[in-house]
XYZ file of N, CA and C in Angstrom:
687
model
N 11.697 132.627 193.969
C 12.398 133.600 194.753
C 12.071 133.350 196.340
N 13.088 133.436 197.148
C 12.864 133.186 198.642
C 12.165 134.302 199.327
N 11.079 133.762 200.022
C 10.148 134.716 200.672
C 11.007 135.577 201.844
N 10.777 136.896 201.914
C 11.424 137.812 202.805
C 10.296 138.421 203.643
N 10.259 137.987 204.848
C 9.114 138.566 205.660
C 9.285 140.018 206.139
N 10.487 140.523 205.854
C 10.726 141.955 206.215
C 10.167 142.996 205.170
N 9.788 142.390 203.900
C 9.289 143.208 202.821
C 7.881 143.543 203.049
N 7.462 144.770 202.647
C 6.129 145.127 202.810
C 5.414 145.127 201.351
N 4.210 144.659 201.199
C 3.499 144.724 200.031
C 3.199 146.094 199.518
N 4.198 146.810 198.999
C 3.892 148.231 198.423
C 3.675 147.991 196.954
N 3.146 149.046 196.350
C 2.925 149.113 194.946
C 3.373 150.535 194.374
N 4.364 150.376 193.479
C 4.872 151.638 192.706
C 4.179 151.706 191.377
N 3.345 150.819 191.016
C 2.800 150.818 189.615
C 2.088 152.054 189.283
N 1.557 152.758 190.321
C 0.764 153.890 189.952
C 1.665 154.971 189.218
N 2.901 155.115 189.627
C 3.957 156.001 189.006
C 4.034 155.721 187.558
N 4.084 154.443 187.229
C 4.268 153.988 185.783
C 2.912 154.448 185.075
N 1.880 154.216 185.622
C 0.469 154.654 184.995
C 0.387 156.110 184.786
N 0.791 156.888 185.792
C 0.727 158.260 185.518
C 1.725 158.773 184.462
N 2.811 158.414 184.477
C 3.947 158.785 183.619
C 3.528 158.408 182.100
N 3.056 157.123 181.980
C 2.714 156.599 180.780
C 1.491 157.417 180.261
N 0.505 157.619 181.084
C -0.689 158.511 180.597
C -0.345 159.827 180.183
N 0.519 160.538 180.803
C 0.998 161.932 180.510
C 1.627 161.799 179.148
N 2.564 160.828 178.967
C 3.325 160.834 177.567
C 2.434 160.411 176.431
N 1.382 159.497 176.807
C 0.549 159.135 175.760
C -0.251 160.373 175.264
N -0.858 161.219 176.067
C -1.471 162.289 175.705
C -0.479 163.311 174.940
N 0.707 163.429 175.368
C 1.718 164.392 174.752
C 2.088 163.895 173.350
N 2.299 162.631 173.162
C 2.722 162.108 171.851
C 1.599 162.267 170.837
N 0.419 162.005 171.377
C -0.773 162.085 170.423
C -1.050 163.611 170.001
N -0.808 164.456 171.040
C -0.939 165.978 170.759
C 0.284 166.411 169.716
N 1.620 165.838 169.931
C 2.549 166.429 169.138
C 2.455 165.804 167.814
N 2.369 164.532 167.655
C 2.362 163.921 166.345
C 1.009 164.321 165.690
N -0.045 164.271 166.387
C -1.230 164.661 165.736
C -1.212 166.171 165.272
N -0.723 167.054 166.127
C -0.572 168.506 165.681
C 0.500 168.630 164.540
N 1.402 167.780 164.435
C 2.479 167.802 163.420
C 1.769 167.440 162.011
N 0.852 166.398 162.099
C 0.231 166.002 160.756
C -0.959 166.929 160.442
N -1.655 167.465 161.397
C -2.904 168.360 161.225
C -2.332 169.666 160.774
N -1.188 170.161 161.217
C -0.628 171.355 160.761
C -0.232 171.373 159.341
N 0.369 170.233 158.869
C 0.823 170.099 157.492
C -0.441 169.990 156.701
N -1.445 169.227 157.071
C -2.629 169.122 156.338
C -3.333 170.552 156.066
N -3.504 171.222 157.299
C -4.172 172.509 157.086
C -3.346 173.507 156.310
N -1.970 173.423 156.300
C -1.146 174.263 155.507
C -0.976 173.718 153.972
N -1.802 172.636 153.598
C -1.780 171.984 152.462
C -0.268 171.594 152.004
N 0.418 171.086 152.938
C 1.721 170.553 152.639
C 1.680 169.043 152.554
N 2.267 168.610 151.542
C 2.374 167.184 151.212
C 3.107 166.410 152.406
N 2.471 165.225 152.792
C 3.278 164.449 153.825
C 4.411 163.705 153.192
N 5.512 163.790 153.913
C 6.777 163.104 153.374
C 7.115 161.829 154.185
N 8.126 161.218 153.744
C 8.519 159.804 154.384
C 8.788 160.080 155.740
N 9.314 161.181 156.267
C 9.441 161.437 157.693
C 8.281 161.472 158.569
N 7.162 161.958 157.732
C 5.816 162.054 158.450
C 5.267 160.734 158.642
N 5.196 159.923 157.628
C 4.750 158.623 157.726
C 5.397 157.765 158.656
N 6.848 157.913 158.870
C 7.699 157.231 159.784
C 7.384 157.691 161.318
N 7.062 158.923 161.473
C 6.529 159.365 162.799
C 5.196 158.839 163.314
N 4.327 158.708 162.328
C 3.036 158.113 162.530
C 3.233 156.588 162.881
N 4.131 156.049 162.186
C 4.535 154.737 162.633
C 5.056 154.569 164.054
N 6.015 155.581 164.354
C 6.487 155.570 165.742
C 5.425 155.740 166.748
N 4.491 156.630 166.306
C 3.256 156.873 167.191
C 2.554 155.641 167.595
N 2.282 154.833 166.533
C 1.642 153.464 166.432
C 2.451 152.510 167.577
N 3.718 152.469 167.394
C 4.603 151.611 168.277
C 4.599 152.152 169.548
N 4.642 153.371 169.831
C 4.711 153.891 171.160
C 3.453 153.794 171.906
N 2.438 153.926 171.208
C 0.975 153.673 171.903
C 0.972 152.192 172.274
N 1.303 151.324 171.343
C 1.253 149.893 171.751
C 2.123 149.547 172.868
N 3.227 150.109 172.896
C 4.094 149.897 174.096
C 3.653 150.556 175.303
N 2.972 151.670 175.208
C 2.301 152.316 176.387
C 1.099 151.387 176.985
N 0.400 150.746 176.010
C -0.626 149.810 176.345
C -0.040 148.730 177.164
N 1.038 148.179 176.666
C 1.637 147.144 177.358
C 2.118 147.378 178.788
N 2.648 148.671 178.998
C 3.034 149.177 180.181
C 1.857 149.195 181.230
N 0.611 149.435 180.742
C -0.608 149.296 181.522
C -0.762 147.809 181.924
N -0.723 147.031 180.979
C -0.971 145.635 181.172
C 0.083 145.000 182.164
N 1.253 145.487 182.142
C 2.454 145.002 182.899
C 1.947 145.401 184.487
N 1.547 146.585 184.630
C 1.216 147.120 185.889
C 0.015 146.418 186.435
N -1.096 146.062 185.560
C -2.125 145.225 186.032
C -1.793 143.863 186.390
N -0.601 143.388 185.782
C -0.208 142.110 186.109
C 0.702 141.921 187.399
N 1.037 143.202 188.077
C 1.673 143.226 189.298
C 3.054 143.948 189.169
N 3.455 144.559 188.071
C 4.622 145.271 188.088
C 4.646 146.411 189.019
N 5.634 146.559 189.733
C 5.662 147.691 190.917
C 5.425 147.103 192.320
N 5.224 145.898 192.280
C 5.074 145.227 193.533
C 6.132 144.162 193.804
N 6.495 143.755 194.965
C 7.540 142.646 195.124
C 6.992 141.442 194.609
N 7.835 140.608 193.902
C 7.649 139.460 193.226
C 6.974 138.390 194.139
N 7.385 138.333 195.429
C 6.942 137.326 196.357
C 5.515 137.486 196.718
N 4.967 138.721 196.457
C 3.552 138.684 196.754
C 2.644 138.411 195.645
N 3.130 138.212 194.561
C 2.354 137.951 193.178
C 2.207 136.375 193.103
N 0.818 135.982 192.658
C 0.619 134.757 192.172
C 1.508 134.391 190.972
N 1.799 133.085 190.793
C 2.553 132.598 189.811
C 2.008 133.160 188.238
N 0.653 133.124 188.185
C 0.096 133.435 186.849
C 0.410 134.952 186.528
N 0.289 135.710 187.586
C 0.585 137.141 187.371
C 2.109 137.317 187.026
N 2.919 136.637 187.682
C 4.380 136.819 187.187
C 4.640 136.357 185.715
N 4.012 135.310 185.308
C 4.170 134.874 183.904
C 3.556 135.893 183.049
N 2.404 136.437 183.374
C 1.767 137.447 182.665
C 2.653 138.634 182.511
N 3.260 139.179 183.449
C 4.141 140.211 183.589
C 5.302 140.038 182.564
N 5.882 138.837 182.732
C 7.150 138.486 181.807
C 6.626 138.681 180.431
N 5.472 138.099 180.035
C 5.014 138.196 178.617
C 4.940 139.553 178.106
N 4.208 140.496 178.890
C 3.952 141.805 178.497
C 5.299 142.610 178.415
N 6.203 142.248 179.350
C 7.531 142.923 179.501
C 8.396 142.623 178.271
N 8.312 141.316 177.662
C 9.066 140.967 176.583
C 8.546 141.580 175.230
N 7.230 141.679 175.139
C 6.549 142.447 174.030
C 6.934 143.912 174.085
N 6.943 144.481 175.235
C 7.306 145.921 175.312
C 8.628 146.243 174.877
N 9.542 145.333 175.067
C 10.984 145.433 174.594
C 10.990 145.526 173.181
N 10.277 144.697 172.460
C 10.261 144.737 170.978
C 9.703 145.936 170.432
N 8.552 146.340 170.970
C 7.830 147.618 170.392
C 8.647 148.921 170.804
N 9.304 148.797 171.885
C 10.186 150.050 172.233
C 11.405 150.135 171.312
N 11.868 149.054 170.861
C 12.886 149.044 169.874
C 12.482 149.504 168.545
N 11.367 149.064 168.095
C 10.638 149.494 166.921
C 10.419 151.025 166.944
N 9.829 151.413 167.973
C 9.442 152.941 168.208
C 10.679 153.850 168.063
N 11.806 153.495 168.637
C 12.937 154.257 168.704
C 13.674 154.265 167.319
N 13.502 153.020 166.601
C 14.011 153.030 165.177
C 13.175 153.963 164.394
N 12.011 153.986 164.388
C 11.179 154.742 163.563
C 11.359 156.209 163.749
N 11.604 156.658 165.043
C 11.887 158.119 165.366
C 13.180 158.508 164.893
N 14.229 157.626 164.999
C 15.585 157.878 164.521
C 15.621 158.146 163.026
N 14.869 157.168 162.292
C 15.024 157.168 160.872
C 13.970 158.497 160.373
N 13.039 158.829 160.993
C 12.205 159.855 160.689
C 12.955 161.203 160.926
N 13.838 161.274 161.924
C 14.742 162.477 161.985
C 15.698 162.533 160.906
N 16.241 161.361 160.448
C 17.279 161.293 159.392
C 16.710 161.834 158.122
N 15.382 161.376 157.745
C 14.734 161.740 156.555
C 14.386 163.319 156.555
N 14.072 163.738 157.913
C 13.743 165.211 157.918
C 15.056 165.948 157.703
N 16.123 165.608 158.293
C 17.389 166.204 157.850
C 17.801 166.248 156.487
N 17.516 165.053 155.804
C 17.587 164.962 154.251
C 16.867 165.970 153.530
N 15.607 166.230 154.019
C 14.739 167.138 153.370
C 15.174 168.647 153.470
N 15.981 168.841 154.492
C 16.440 170.189 154.843
C 17.680 170.550 153.807
N 18.473 169.510 153.550
C 19.653 169.777 152.740
C 19.553 169.262 151.338
N 18.147 169.113 150.858
C 18.014 168.568 149.499
C 18.811 169.446 148.517
N 19.532 168.755 147.552
C 20.153 169.548 146.589
C 21.473 170.212 146.829
N 21.820 170.164 148.134
C 23.058 170.767 148.622
C 23.854 169.808 149.668
N 25.094 170.130 149.906
C 25.786 169.321 150.909
C 25.840 167.823 150.774
N 26.322 167.468 149.602
C 26.246 166.096 149.151
C 26.929 165.163 150.195
N 27.975 165.576 150.742
C 28.759 164.869 151.707
C 27.856 164.524 152.968
N 27.082 165.581 153.439
C 26.295 165.332 154.523
C 25.093 164.500 154.280
N 24.670 164.463 152.976
C 23.677 163.549 152.723
C 24.143 162.081 152.780
N 25.345 161.863 152.357
C 25.932 160.400 152.494
C 26.079 159.987 153.896
N 26.397 161.075 154.753
C 26.577 160.755 156.210
C 25.378 160.359 156.734
N 24.200 161.045 156.473
C 22.878 160.792 156.935
C 22.384 159.318 156.510
N 22.642 159.119 155.059
C 22.250 157.826 154.566
C 23.081 156.730 155.299
N 24.257 156.993 155.738
C 25.020 156.100 156.420
C 24.425 155.719 157.888
N 23.982 156.797 158.366
C 23.271 156.764 159.719
C 21.936 155.999 159.649
N 21.218 156.179 158.492
C 20.051 155.319 158.399
C 20.369 153.791 158.262
N 21.479 153.517 157.459
C 21.796 152.065 157.315
C 22.205 151.392 158.642
N 22.996 152.226 159.386
C 23.660 151.735 160.692
C 22.507 151.584 161.594
N 21.623 152.571 161.759
C 20.430 152.516 162.683
C 19.507 151.295 162.380
N 19.198 151.251 161.026
C 18.283 150.063 160.542
C 19.026 148.712 160.832
N 20.349 148.615 160.639
C 21.018 147.350 160.790
C 21.046 146.969 162.406
N 21.324 147.924 163.203
C 21.430 147.653 164.603
C 20.079 147.281 165.271
N 19.048 148.109 164.857
C 17.667 147.857 165.260
C 17.199 146.358 164.720
N 17.668 146.151 163.589
C 17.160 144.736 163.020
C 17.822 143.712 163.706
N 19.087 143.909 163.944
C 19.918 142.857 164.790
C 19.227 142.729 166.299
N 18.812 143.839 166.925
C 18.184 143.773 168.241
C 16.854 143.070 168.133
N 16.160 143.210 166.950
C 14.802 142.623 166.788
C 15.092 141.045 166.621
N 16.057 140.781 165.784
C 16.264 139.309 165.617
C 16.796 138.560 166.797
N 17.617 139.366 167.660
C 18.118 138.662 168.864
C 16.936 138.530 169.808
N 16.092 139.489 169.804
C 14.814 139.318 170.721
C 14.064 138.131 170.453
N 13.949 137.974 169.044
C 13.118 136.746 168.536
C 13.893 135.412 168.673
N 15.202 135.407 168.778
C 15.848 134.147 168.957
C 16.563 133.943 170.419
N 16.223 134.784 171.348
C 16.802 134.521 172.666
C 16.351 133.273 173.334
N 15.218 132.847 172.818
C 14.633 131.694 173.410
C 14.010 130.822 172.417
N 14.075 129.503 172.656
C 13.519 128.491 171.691
C 12.826 127.521 172.574
N 11.422 127.593 172.420
C 10.591 128.438 171.755
C 10.484 129.690 172.373
N 10.016 130.752 171.674
C 9.947 132.132 172.217
C 9.089 132.370 173.539
N 7.991 131.472 173.586
C 7.090 131.344 174.695
C 7.834 131.149 176.001
N 8.936 130.518 175.961
C 9.675 130.177 177.153
C 10.248 131.365 177.883
N 10.241 132.559 177.356
C 10.595 133.766 177.945
C 9.630 134.089 179.092
N 8.438 133.741 178.926
C 7.403 134.125 179.965
C 6.815 132.870 180.599
N 7.145 131.716 180.026
C 6.826 130.438 180.706
C 7.918 129.469 180.740
N 8.785 129.787 181.817
C 10.044 129.114 182.040
C 9.922 127.665 182.172
N 8.789 127.326 182.686
C 8.676 125.728 182.868
C 8.511 124.855 181.689
N 8.310 125.477 180.569
C 8.187 124.635 179.445
C 9.591 124.258 178.858
N 9.714 123.065 178.153
C 10.973 122.642 177.625
C 11.485 123.746 176.544
N 12.900 123.914 176.672
C 13.440 124.861 175.632
C 14.815 125.334 176.170
N 15.379 126.370 175.273
C 16.530 127.017 175.807
C 16.403 128.499 175.815
N 17.048 129.233 176.815
C 17.048 130.604 176.814
C 18.466 131.134 177.025
N 18.732 132.316 176.198
C 20.017 132.976 176.432
C 20.285 133.471 177.574
N 21.631 133.525 178.110
C 22.015 134.020 179.249
C 21.554 135.551 179.375
N 21.254 135.884 180.658
C 20.705 137.229 180.853
C 21.869 138.326 180.766
N 23.089 137.710 180.955
C 24.273 138.631 180.827
C 24.303 139.145 179.271
N 24.100 138.115 178.333
C 24.040 138.521 176.826
C 22.950 139.509 176.672
N 21.804 139.099 177.167
C 20.736 140.040 176.988
C 21.085 141.507 177.393
N 21.622 141.562 178.604
C 21.985 142.791 179.246
C 22.974 143.556 178.388
N 23.972 142.969 177.727
C 24.910 143.394 176.916
C 24.433 144.040 175.636
N 23.181 143.616 175.254
C 22.735 144.259 173.881
C 21.957 145.527 174.111
N 21.918 146.046 175.366
C 21.224 147.259 175.687
C 21.958 148.211 176.439
N 22.493 149.323 175.789
C 23.382 150.295 176.558
C 22.644 150.992 177.558
N 21.304 151.250 177.391
C 20.448 151.915 178.442
C 20.524 151.254 179.759
N 20.725 149.833 179.809
C 20.697 149.337 180.994
C 21.926 149.264 181.789
N 23.051 149.927 181.324
C 24.331 149.876 181.787
C 24.281 150.507 183.307
N 23.438 151.582 183.515
C 23.426 152.074 184.774
C 22.409 151.359 185.750
N 21.874 150.365 185.288
C 20.965 149.578 186.071
C 21.438 148.087 186.224
N 22.610 147.846 186.235
C 23.168 146.478 186.309
C 22.428 145.679 187.471
N 22.690 146.292 188.611
C 22.150 145.641 189.815
C 20.576 145.242 189.878
N 19.857 146.351 189.183
C 18.470 146.053 189.142
C 18.081 145.059 188.098
N 18.781 145.038 187.089
C 18.485 144.127 186.024
C 18.725 142.627 186.361
N 19.669 142.330 187.268
C 19.937 140.971 187.632
C 19.281 140.691 188.892
N 18.478 141.531 189.524
C 17.796 141.302 190.840
C 16.676 140.417 190.462
N 16.750 139.205 191.199
C 15.602 138.259 190.968
C 14.132 138.832 191.201
N 14.042 139.765 192.089
C 12.812 140.580 192.373
C 12.454 141.427 191.305
N 12.175 140.877 190.078
C 12.193 141.792 188.814
C 10.989 142.581 188.741
N 9.833 142.404 189.317
C 8.619 143.197 189.213
C 8.775 144.578 190.180
N 9.760 144.413 191.000
C 10.097 145.608 191.772
C 11.237 146.249 191.466
N 12.356 145.469 191.091
C 13.703 146.124 190.919
C 13.789 146.839 189.481
N 12.912 146.526 188.481
C 12.960 147.048 187.133
C 12.203 148.396 187.040
N 11.879 148.883 188.241
C 11.003 150.174 188.172
C 11.746 151.238 187.610
N 12.950 151.512 187.838
C 13.719 152.598 187.326
C 14.027 152.457 185.815
N 14.250 151.176 185.414
C 14.491 150.759 183.937
C 13.354 151.164 183.277
N 12.161 150.829 183.755
C 10.900 151.022 183.045
C 10.665 152.576 182.985
N 10.747 153.229 184.011
C 10.623 154.758 183.886
C 11.514 155.414 182.904
N 12.896 154.919 182.819
C 13.863 155.501 181.916
C 13.452 155.154 180.403
N 12.941 153.957 180.175
C 12.585 153.493 178.755
C 11.368 154.284 178.405
N 10.443 154.557 179.250
C 9.077 155.188 178.940
C 9.511 156.550 178.582
N 10.293 157.372 179.309
C 10.708 158.671 178.984
C 11.539 158.757 177.703
N 12.375 157.833 177.578
C 13.267 157.862 176.407
C 12.516 157.835 175.095
N 11.733 156.677 174.845
C 10.995 156.571 173.649
C 9.905 157.582 173.270
N 9.252 157.967 174.381
C 8.210 158.959 174.190
C 8.633 160.204 173.923
N 9.757 160.723 174.785
C 10.353 161.970 174.549
C 11.017 162.050 173.240
N 11.595 161.155 172.746
C 12.252 161.102 171.477
C 11.262 161.489 170.341
N 9.966 160.972 170.421
C 9.074 161.238 169.441
C 8.573 162.710 169.519
N 8.427 163.238 170.656
C 8.023 164.662 170.879
C 9.066 165.544 170.382
N 10.428 165.321 170.718
C 11.379 166.173 170.251
C 11.544 166.013 168.687
N 11.281 164.930 168.028
C 11.341 164.840 166.664
C 10.236 165.502 166.035
N 9.066 165.746 166.637
C 7.986 166.472 166.040
C 8.095 168.028 165.988
N 8.827 168.537 167.032
C 8.869 170.021 167.187
C 9.555 170.644 165.949
N 10.806 170.302 165.481
C 11.332 170.988 164.391
C 10.449 170.947 163.044
N 9.737 169.885 162.909
C 8.786 169.653 161.777
C 7.672 170.537 161.936
N 7.166 170.803 163.091
C 6.053 171.697 163.255
C 6.318 173.121 163.087
N 7.460 173.488 163.653
C 7.636 174.976 163.905
C 7.737 175.867 162.542
N 8.255 175.409 161.415
C 8.252 176.249 160.281
C 6.800 176.483 159.684
N 6.033 175.304 159.761
C 4.574 175.598 159.193
C 3.766 176.517 160.104
N 4.023 176.372 161.481
C 3.266 177.319 162.432
C 3.772 178.836 162.139
N 5.068 178.995 161.938
C 5.574 180.238 161.695
C 5.094 180.933 160.408
N 4.864 180.138 159.412
C 4.458 180.580 158.182
C 2.875 180.995 158.250
N 2.173 180.052 159.043
C 0.859 180.167 159.203
C 0.527 181.499 160.000
N 1.316 181.888 160.886
C 1.060 183.065 161.735
C 1.469 184.299 160.980
N 2.148 184.171 159.869
C 2.581 185.309 159.070
C 1.608 185.695 158.171
N 0.670 184.780 157.745
C -0.323 185.036 156.857
C -1.475 185.857 157.387
């Protein structure tokens, strides 16, 4: 990247750290509360509960990667970072993409199984629709994961571009994620550690908030029953 003397060495990484910390606490409380409530009410854990626990694990892993990305220099202009920090950021950023995809998949499938439990024994057509959603969601998530794993040969070239190998066009990578549609200019900006700030904020909010929203309907009936006793 060409050095621009007009740029100031600012750091917006603290915003990412604060947002990630807040959501880390919230998802632990929401999912932990969901499981604890069921256990206290002596309700057997179902498939959707195990899936949301899996989503929690993926989200916590992704949140940890966000911290590592900030430590490597995310939130600062790329021109002020040593080469080794840039490569480290690229590595953690790529792993964060994979775990974000897995976290969203687990949340979506958990919601689908929760809906199935609500209409058990009735609404046969609705059940088939939900099973169709499960298949479609799993297929698209699997395709995203496969594409992630094959976009570079070897995969290490994603964060170490100097080694021999091939990497898919960034335009193709951009096309595989709808959430990036509003950030086209940021995504193709070579000053990636600074330009991707808004993209990171949106993805952090999306995957963590999805888990919290998925927890609320599952917790409410048991809390209501507990308060009536």
